[in-house]
């Protein structure tokens, strides 16, 4: 087997373990807070702050880790993150107060980066003509883990309790890290620079490249629009009514079915990107996702909602993998991981702002209204992509390569 394929399959499984492990515990943070004796009136406040703390610290440090990856290799960054998070998550299981949880979540965000570093390694060690397919497959592994995690976590919580789930999560992260340590082979040759460029100068150079800024902006809008409605879905399912009153089951099914179709179609859309251009696939998926959010407004049963969410997932499978492929295409030689670090920061902005903003909007215009808002945002992202990349072709890429 070619080395890039071997790395891809190993990192697919590793991402499955990591995302599955992390999603075993994150949905149960409010219940963990309740278990440790937090006042019921304070639980939502602390849950929101603790959830967002991880993204805040990751937003700050992601470009720094990316820069170090360009100097010393991507594999070492995967191991740093994997082993580091395993230790922090283990300590999280020993926390006894919301303040301890908050500090540990900030620390976890600071040392996180397993997924971005894996994407960077696959992107830089895969033939360019196969990059879309490889990144689509990698995305499928991650999504599969995020599907399985909540179900496994829910079952474990019933049997062993919430704090013990963190120990199992730590074990999964440690296992994934050891798999990468012994099985992944990176072909890394640092690009020699005539003179050392400061972190701020390098960041300024990256943020002055129009195609990269376009992709960062699209990533923010994507994360904002697609994650924002997530916390409202269980409320919407309750509003629609479900057979037998199994609200929790159908709420989980509504969320999982989107991830399921995303997982199936991500590699297929990645192949289409390799053949016809990732920018075309990204534009088409943005338009299709914008259109599929519109029927959400008019559904009157949970079965109609399930169909809408499945169709939406088909489009979502072509979004972030296409963004990652285009980031690799436009990144200056030797700066790929640094650029992926900035992409991670952009994703964190969307992750932080989306759920909070949608929570406010749902109180003003209702859950159905936020679906229309989402459709508009995705349409704006598509038009921004189309207009922004127009003319950012060979001449723009040549400028970026020379500035590296």
Coordinates of C-alpha atoms in Angstrom, one line a residue:
X1 CA 0.0 0.0 0.0
X2 CA 1.3 3.5 -0.8
X3 CA 2.4 5.4 2.2
X4 CA -0.1 8.2 1.8
X5 CA -3.0 5.7 1.7
X6 CA -1.6 4.0 4.8
X7 CA -1.4 7.3 6.6
X8 CA -4.9 8.2 5.5
X9 CA -6.5 5.0 6.8
X10 CA -4.6 5.1 10.1
X11 CA -5.5 8.8 10.7
X12 CA -9.1 8.1 9.7
X13 CA -9.4 5.5 12.5
X14 CA -7.5 7.7 14.9
X15 CA -9.8 10.7 14.2
X16 CA -12.8 8.3 14.7
X17 CA -11.4 7.4 18.1
X18 CA -10.6 11.0 19.1
X19 CA -13.9 12.6 17.9
X20 CA -15.9 9.6 19.3
X21 CA -14.1 10.0 22.7
X22 CA -14.6 13.8 22.9
X23 CA -18.2 13.6 21.9
X24 CA -18.8 11.0 24.6
X25 CA -18.3 13.7 27.3
X26 CA -19.0 17.2 25.8
X27 CA -22.9 16.7 25.5
X28 CA -23.0 15.7 29.2
X29 CA -21.1 18.7 30.6
X30 CA -24.3 20.2 32.1
X31 CA -25.2 16.9 33.8
X32 CA -21.6 16.6 35.1
X33 CA -22.0 20.1 36.6
X34 CA -25.2 19.1 38.2
X35 CA -23.5 15.9 39.6
X36 CA -20.8 18.0 41.3
X37 CA -23.4 20.1 43.1
X38 CA -23.7 23.2 41.0
X39 CA -26.8 25.2 41.6
X40 CA -29.5 24.5 39.0
X41 CA -29.9 28.2 38.3
X42 CA -26.2 28.4 37.5
X43 CA -25.8 25.3 35.3
X44 CA -26.6 26.9 32.0
X45 CA -24.3 29.8 32.6
X46 CA -21.4 27.6 33.6
X47 CA -22.1 25.1 30.7
X48 CA -21.9 27.9 28.1
X49 CA -18.7 29.4 29.5
X50 CA -17.0 26.0 29.9
X51 CA -18.0 24.9 26.4
X52 CA -16.8 28.1 24.8
X53 CA -13.5 28.2 26.8
X54 CA -12.0 25.4 24.7
X55 CA -12.6 27.3 21.4
X56 CA -11.3 30.6 22.9
X57 CA -7.9 29.2 23.8
X58 CA -7.7 27.1 20.6
X59 CA -8.4 30.3 18.6
X60 CA -5.5 32.0 20.2
X61 CA -2.8 29.3 19.9
X62 CA -3.8 27.4 16.7
X63 CA -1.5 29.5 14.4
X64 CA 1.4 29.1 16.8
X65 CA 1.1 25.3 16.7
X66 CA 0.7 25.4 12.9
X67 CA 4.0 27.4 12.6
X68 CA 5.8 24.9 14.8
X69 CA 4.4 22.1 12.6
X70 CA 5.9 23.7 9.5
X71 CA 9.3 23.8 11.2
X72 CA 9.3 20.4 13.0
X73 CA 6.7 18.3 11.3
X74 CA 3.0 17.6 11.6
X75 CA 3.2 14.2 13.3
X76 CA 4.9 15.6 16.3
X77 CA 2.0 18.1 16.6
X78 CA -0.5 15.2 16.5
X79 CA 1.3 13.4 19.3
X80 CA 1.7 16.6 21.4
X81 CA -2.0 17.2 21.2
X82 CA -3.1 13.6 21.6
X83 CA -1.1 12.8 24.7
X84 CA -1.6 16.3 26.1
X85 CA -5.4 16.1 25.8
X86 CA -5.4 12.6 27.2
X87 CA -3.8 13.9 30.4
X88 CA -6.1 16.9 30.6
X89 CA -9.3 14.9 30.1
X90 CA -8.2 12.4 32.8
X91 CA -7.8 15.4 35.2
X92 CA -11.2 16.6 34.1
X93 CA -12.7 13.5 35.5
X94 CA -11.2 14.4 38.9
X95 CA -12.6 18.0 38.9
X96 CA -14.8 18.9 41.8
X97 CA -15.9 22.5 40.9
X98 CA -17.0 24.5 37.8
X99 CA -13.8 26.7 38.2
X100 CA -11.6 23.6 37.9
X101 CA -13.6 22.5 34.8
X102 CA -13.2 25.9 33.2
X103 CA -9.4 26.0 33.8
X104 CA -9.0 22.5 32.4
X105 CA -11.2 23.3 29.3
X106 CA -9.0 26.4 28.7
X107 CA -5.9 24.2 29.0
X108 CA -7.4 21.5 26.7
X109 CA -8.0 24.2 24.0
X110 CA -4.5 25.4 24.4
X111 CA -2.9 22.0 23.7
X112 CA -5.6 20.8 21.2
X113 CA -4.9 20.3 17.5
X114 CA -5.1 16.6 16.8
X115 CA -7.7 17.1 14.0
X116 CA -6.0 20.1 12.3
X117 CA -2.6 18.5 12.5
X118 CA -4.0 15.3 11.0
X119 CA -5.6 17.2 8.2
X120 CA -2.4 19.1 7.5
X121 CA -0.3 15.9 7.5
X122 CA -2.7 14.2 5.0
X123 CA -2.9 17.3 2.8
X124 CA 0.8 17.7 2.5
X125 CA 1.7 14.0 2.2
X126 CA -1.0 13.1 -0.4
X127 CA -0.6 13.7 -4.2
X128 CA -2.4 16.9 -5.2
X129 CA -4.7 15.0 -7.6
X130 CA -5.9 12.9 -4.7
X131 CA -6.2 15.6 -2.0
X132 CA -9.9 16.1 -2.3
X133 CA -10.7 12.4 -1.9
X134 CA -8.2 11.9 1.0
X135 CA -9.6 14.9 2.9
X136 CA -13.1 13.7 2.3
X137 CA -12.2 10.3 3.7
X138 CA -10.6 11.9 6.7
X139 CA -13.7 13.9 7.3
X140 CA -15.8 10.7 7.2
X141 CA -13.7 9.2 9.9
X142 CA -14.2 12.2 12.1
X143 CA -17.9 12.4 11.5
X144 CA -18.4 8.7 12.2
X145 CA -16.8 9.2 15.6
X146 CA -19.0 12.2 16.3
X147 CA -22.0 10.0 15.5
X148 CA -21.0 7.1 17.7
X149 CA -19.7 9.2 20.6
X150 CA -22.9 10.5 22.1
X151 CA -24.7 7.1 21.9
X152 CA -21.7 5.3 23.6
X153 CA -21.4 8.2 26.1
X154 CA -25.0 8.0 27.0
X155 CA -24.9 4.3 27.6
X156 CA -21.7 4.6 29.7
X157 CA -23.2 7.4 31.8
X158 CA -26.1 5.1 32.8
X159 CA -23.7 2.4 33.9
X160 CA -20.6 4.1 35.3
X161 CA -21.5 7.7 35.8
X162 CA -20.3 11.0 34.3
X163 CA -16.9 11.5 35.9
X164 CA -15.8 7.9 34.9
X165 CA -16.6 8.7 31.2
X166 CA -13.7 11.2 31.2
X167 CA -11.3 8.3 32.1
X168 CA -12.6 6.3 29.2
X169 CA -12.2 9.3 26.9
X170 CA -8.6 9.7 28.1
X171 CA -7.9 6.1 27.4
X172 CA -9.3 6.4 23.8
X173 CA -7.1 9.5 23.2
X174 CA -4.0 7.8 24.5
X175 CA -4.8 4.8 22.3
X176 CA -5.2 7.0 19.2
X177 CA -1.9 8.8 20.0
X178 CA 0.0 5.5 20.3
X179 CA -1.4 4.3 17.0
X180 CA -0.1 7.5 15.3
X181 CA 3.2 7.2 17.1
X182 CA 4.0 3.7 15.8
X183 CA 2.0 3.5 12.5
X184 CA 2.1 6.9 10.8
X185 CA 5.1 7.7 8.6
X186 CA 5.5 11.3 7.7
X187 CA 7.6 12.5 4.8
X188 CA 8.7 15.9 6.1
X189 CA 11.4 18.1 4.7
X190 CA 11.3 21.7 6.2
X191 CA 11.6 24.4 3.6
X192 CA 14.8 26.4 4.1
X193 CA 14.4 30.1 4.4
X194 CA 17.1 32.6 3.7
X195 CA 16.1 34.7 6.7
X196 CA 13.9 34.0 9.7
X197 CA 10.5 35.7 9.5
X198 CA 8.8 36.8 12.8
X199 CA 5.4 35.3 13.7
X200 CA 3.6 38.6 13.2
X201 CA 5.2 39.2 9.8
X202 CA 4.3 35.7 8.7
X203 CA 0.7 36.2 9.9
X204 CA 0.5 39.5 8.1
X205 CA 1.8 37.9 4.9
X206 CA -0.8 35.1 5.1
X207 CA -3.7 37.5 5.9
X208 CA -2.8 39.7 2.9
X209 CA -3.3 36.8 0.5
X210 CA -6.8 37.3 -0.9
X211 CA -7.7 33.6 -1.7
X212 CA -6.7 32.6 1.9
X213 CA -8.8 35.4 3.5
X214 CA -11.7 34.3 1.3
X215 CA -11.4 30.8 2.6
X216 CA -11.1 31.8 6.2
X217 CA -14.2 34.0 5.9
X218 CA -16.1 31.2 4.3
X219 CA -15.0 28.8 7.1
X220 CA -16.3 31.3 9.7
X221 CA -19.7 31.6 8.0
X222 CA -19.9 27.8 7.5
X223 CA -19.3 27.0 11.2
X224 CA -21.5 29.8 12.3
X225 CA -24.4 28.8 10.1
X226 CA -24.3 25.0 10.4
X227 CA -23.5 24.7 14.1
X228 CA -25.7 27.6 15.3
X229 CA -29.1 25.8 14.9
X230 CA -27.7 22.6 16.6
X231 CA -28.7 23.4 20.2
X232 CA -32.2 24.4 19.0
X233 CA -33.0 21.1 17.3
X234 CA -34.1 19.2 20.4
X235 CA -36.5 22.1 21.1
X236 CA -37.8 22.0 17.5
X237 CA -38.4 18.2 17.8
X238 CA -40.4 18.8 21.0
X239 CA -42.4 21.4 19.2
X240 CA -43.2 19.1 16.3
X241 CA -44.2 16.2 18.5
X242 CA -42.8 12.6 18.2
X243 CA -44.4 9.1 18.2
X244 CA -44.7 7.7 21.7
X245 CA -43.2 10.9 23.2
X246 CA -39.6 9.7 22.7
X247 CA -38.2 13.2 22.4
X248 CA -34.6 12.4 23.4
X249 CA -34.4 9.5 20.9
X250 CA -35.8 11.4 17.9
X251 CA -33.7 14.5 18.8
X252 CA -30.6 12.4 18.7
X253 CA -31.7 10.8 15.5
X254 CA -32.3 14.2 13.8
X255 CA -28.8 15.2 14.6
X256 CA -27.2 11.9 13.7
X257 CA -28.9 11.4 10.4
X258 CA -27.3 14.6 9.1
X259 CA -23.9 13.4 10.2
X260 CA -24.6 10.0 8.6
X261 CA -25.3 11.3 5.1
X262 CA -22.3 13.7 5.6
X263 CA -20.1 10.7 6.3
X264 CA -21.2 8.8 3.2
X265 CA -21.0 11.6 0.7
X266 CA -17.8 13.4 1.9
X267 CA -15.4 11.1 0.0
X268 CA -17.7 11.1 -3.1
X269 CA -17.7 14.9 -3.2
X270 CA -14.0 14.9 -2.5
X271 CA -13.5 12.9 -5.7
X272 CA -15.7 15.3 -7.6
X273 CA -13.5 18.1 -6.3
X274 CA -10.3 16.3 -7.6
X275 CA -11.9 15.9 -11.0
X276 CA -13.8 19.2 -11.5
X277 CA -12.3 21.6 -9.0
X278 CA -12.9 21.9 -5.2
X279 CA -14.0 25.5 -5.6
X280 CA -16.9 24.3 -7.9
X281 CA -17.9 21.6 -5.4
X282 CA -17.8 24.0 -2.5
X283 CA -19.9 26.6 -4.4
X284 CA -22.5 24.0 -5.4
X285 CA -22.7 22.5 -1.9
X286 CA -23.1 26.0 -0.4
X287 CA -26.0 26.8 -2.7
X288 CA -27.6 23.3 -2.2
X289 CA -27.3 23.6 1.6
X290 CA -28.9 27.1 1.5
X291 CA -31.8 25.7 -0.5
X292 CA -32.3 22.6 1.8
X293 CA -32.6 24.8 4.9
X294 CA -35.7 26.5 3.4
X295 CA -37.9 23.4 3.7
X296 CA -37.0 23.2 7.4
X297 CA -39.3 26.2 7.9
X298 CA -42.3 24.4 6.6
X299 CA -42.0 20.9 8.2
X300 CA -44.9 19.7 10.4
X301 CA -43.7 16.3 11.5
X302 CA -40.5 14.8 12.7
X303 CA -40.4 12.5 9.6
X304 CA -40.3 15.5 7.3
X305 CA -37.6 17.0 9.4
X306 CA -35.5 13.8 9.2
X307 CA -35.7 13.9 5.4
X308 CA -34.6 17.5 5.3
X309 CA -31.7 16.8 7.6
X310 CA -30.6 13.8 5.6
X311 CA -30.6 15.8 2.4
X312 CA -28.8 18.7 4.1
X313 CA -26.0 16.2 5.2
X314 CA -25.4 15.3 1.6
X315 CA -24.3 18.9 1.0
X316 CA -22.4 19.4 4.3
X317 CA -20.1 16.5 3.3
X318 CA -18.6 18.7 0.6
X319 CA -18.0 21.9 2.6
X320 CA -15.1 21.7 5.1
X321 CA -13.2 19.1 3.1
X322 CA -13.3 21.3 0.1
X323 CA -12.2 24.3 2.2
X324 CA -9.3 22.3 3.4
X325 CA -8.3 21.2 -0.1
X326 CA -8.4 24.8 -1.3
X327 CA -6.4 25.9 1.7
X328 CA -3.7 23.4 0.7
X329 CA -3.9 24.7 -2.9
X330 CA -3.5 28.4 -2.0
X331 CA -1.0 28.0 1.0
X332 CA 2.5 29.2 0.3
X333 CA 5.0 26.3 0.1
X334 CA 6.4 25.4 3.6
X335 CA 3.6 27.3 5.3
X336 CA 0.8 24.8 5.0
X337 CA 0.4 24.0 8.6
X338 CA 0.6 27.6 9.6
X339 CA -2.3 28.4 7.2
X340 CA -4.2 25.4 8.6
X341 CA -3.7 26.9 12.0
X342 CA -5.3 30.1 10.9
X343 CA -8.1 28.0 9.5
X344 CA -8.6 26.4 12.9
X345 CA -8.8 29.9 14.5
X346 CA -11.5 30.8 11.9
X347 CA -13.4 27.7 12.7
X348 CA -13.2 28.5 16.4
X349 CA -14.7 32.0 15.8
X350 CA -17.7 30.4 14.1
X351 CA -18.0 27.7 16.8
X352 CA -18.0 30.4 19.6
X353 CA -20.4 32.9 18.0
X354 CA -22.8 30.6 16.2
X355 CA -24.7 28.8 19.1
X356 CA -24.8 31.9 21.2
X357 CA -26.1 34.2 18.5
X358 CA -28.7 31.6 17.4
X359 CA -29.8 31.2 21.0
X360 CA -30.6 34.9 21.1
X361 CA -32.2 34.9 17.6
X362 CA -34.5 32.0 18.3
X363 CA -36.0 33.9 21.2
X364 CA -36.7 36.8 18.9
X365 CA -37.8 35.2 15.6
X366 CA -38.5 31.6 16.6
X367 CA -36.8 28.4 15.6
X368 CA -38.3 28.4 12.1
X369 CA -37.0 31.9 11.5
X370 CA -33.4 30.9 12.2
X371 CA -33.5 28.4 9.4
X372 CA -34.2 31.2 7.0
X373 CA -31.3 33.2 8.5
X374 CA -29.1 30.2 8.0
X375 CA -30.1 29.8 4.4
X376 CA -29.3 33.5 3.7
X377 CA -25.9 33.2 5.4
X378 CA -24.9 30.2 3.3
X379 CA -26.0 32.0 0.2
X380 CA -23.9 35.0 1.1
X381 CA -21.0 32.6 1.7
X382 CA -21.4 31.1 -1.8
X383 CA -21.6 34.5 -3.5
X384 CA -18.6 35.7 -1.4
X385 CA -16.6 32.6 -2.6
X386 CA -17.6 33.1 -6.2
X387 CA -16.7 36.8 -6.3
X388 CA -13.6 36.5 -4.1
X389 CA -11.9 33.7 -6.0
X390 CA -12.6 35.3 -9.4
X391 CA -9.3 36.3 -10.7
X392 CA -7.4 34.6 -7.8
X393 CA -5.8 32.1 -10.2
X394 CA -2.4 31.5 -11.4
X395 CA -1.2 35.1 -11.0
X396 CA -2.3 35.2 -7.3
X397 CA -0.8 31.8 -6.6
X398 CA 2.5 32.8 -8.2
X399 CA 2.5 35.9 -5.9
X400 CA 2.0 33.7 -2.8
X401 CA 4.7 31.2 -3.8
X402 CA 7.2 34.0 -4.3
X403 CA 6.3 35.6 -1.0
X404 CA 7.0 32.4 0.9

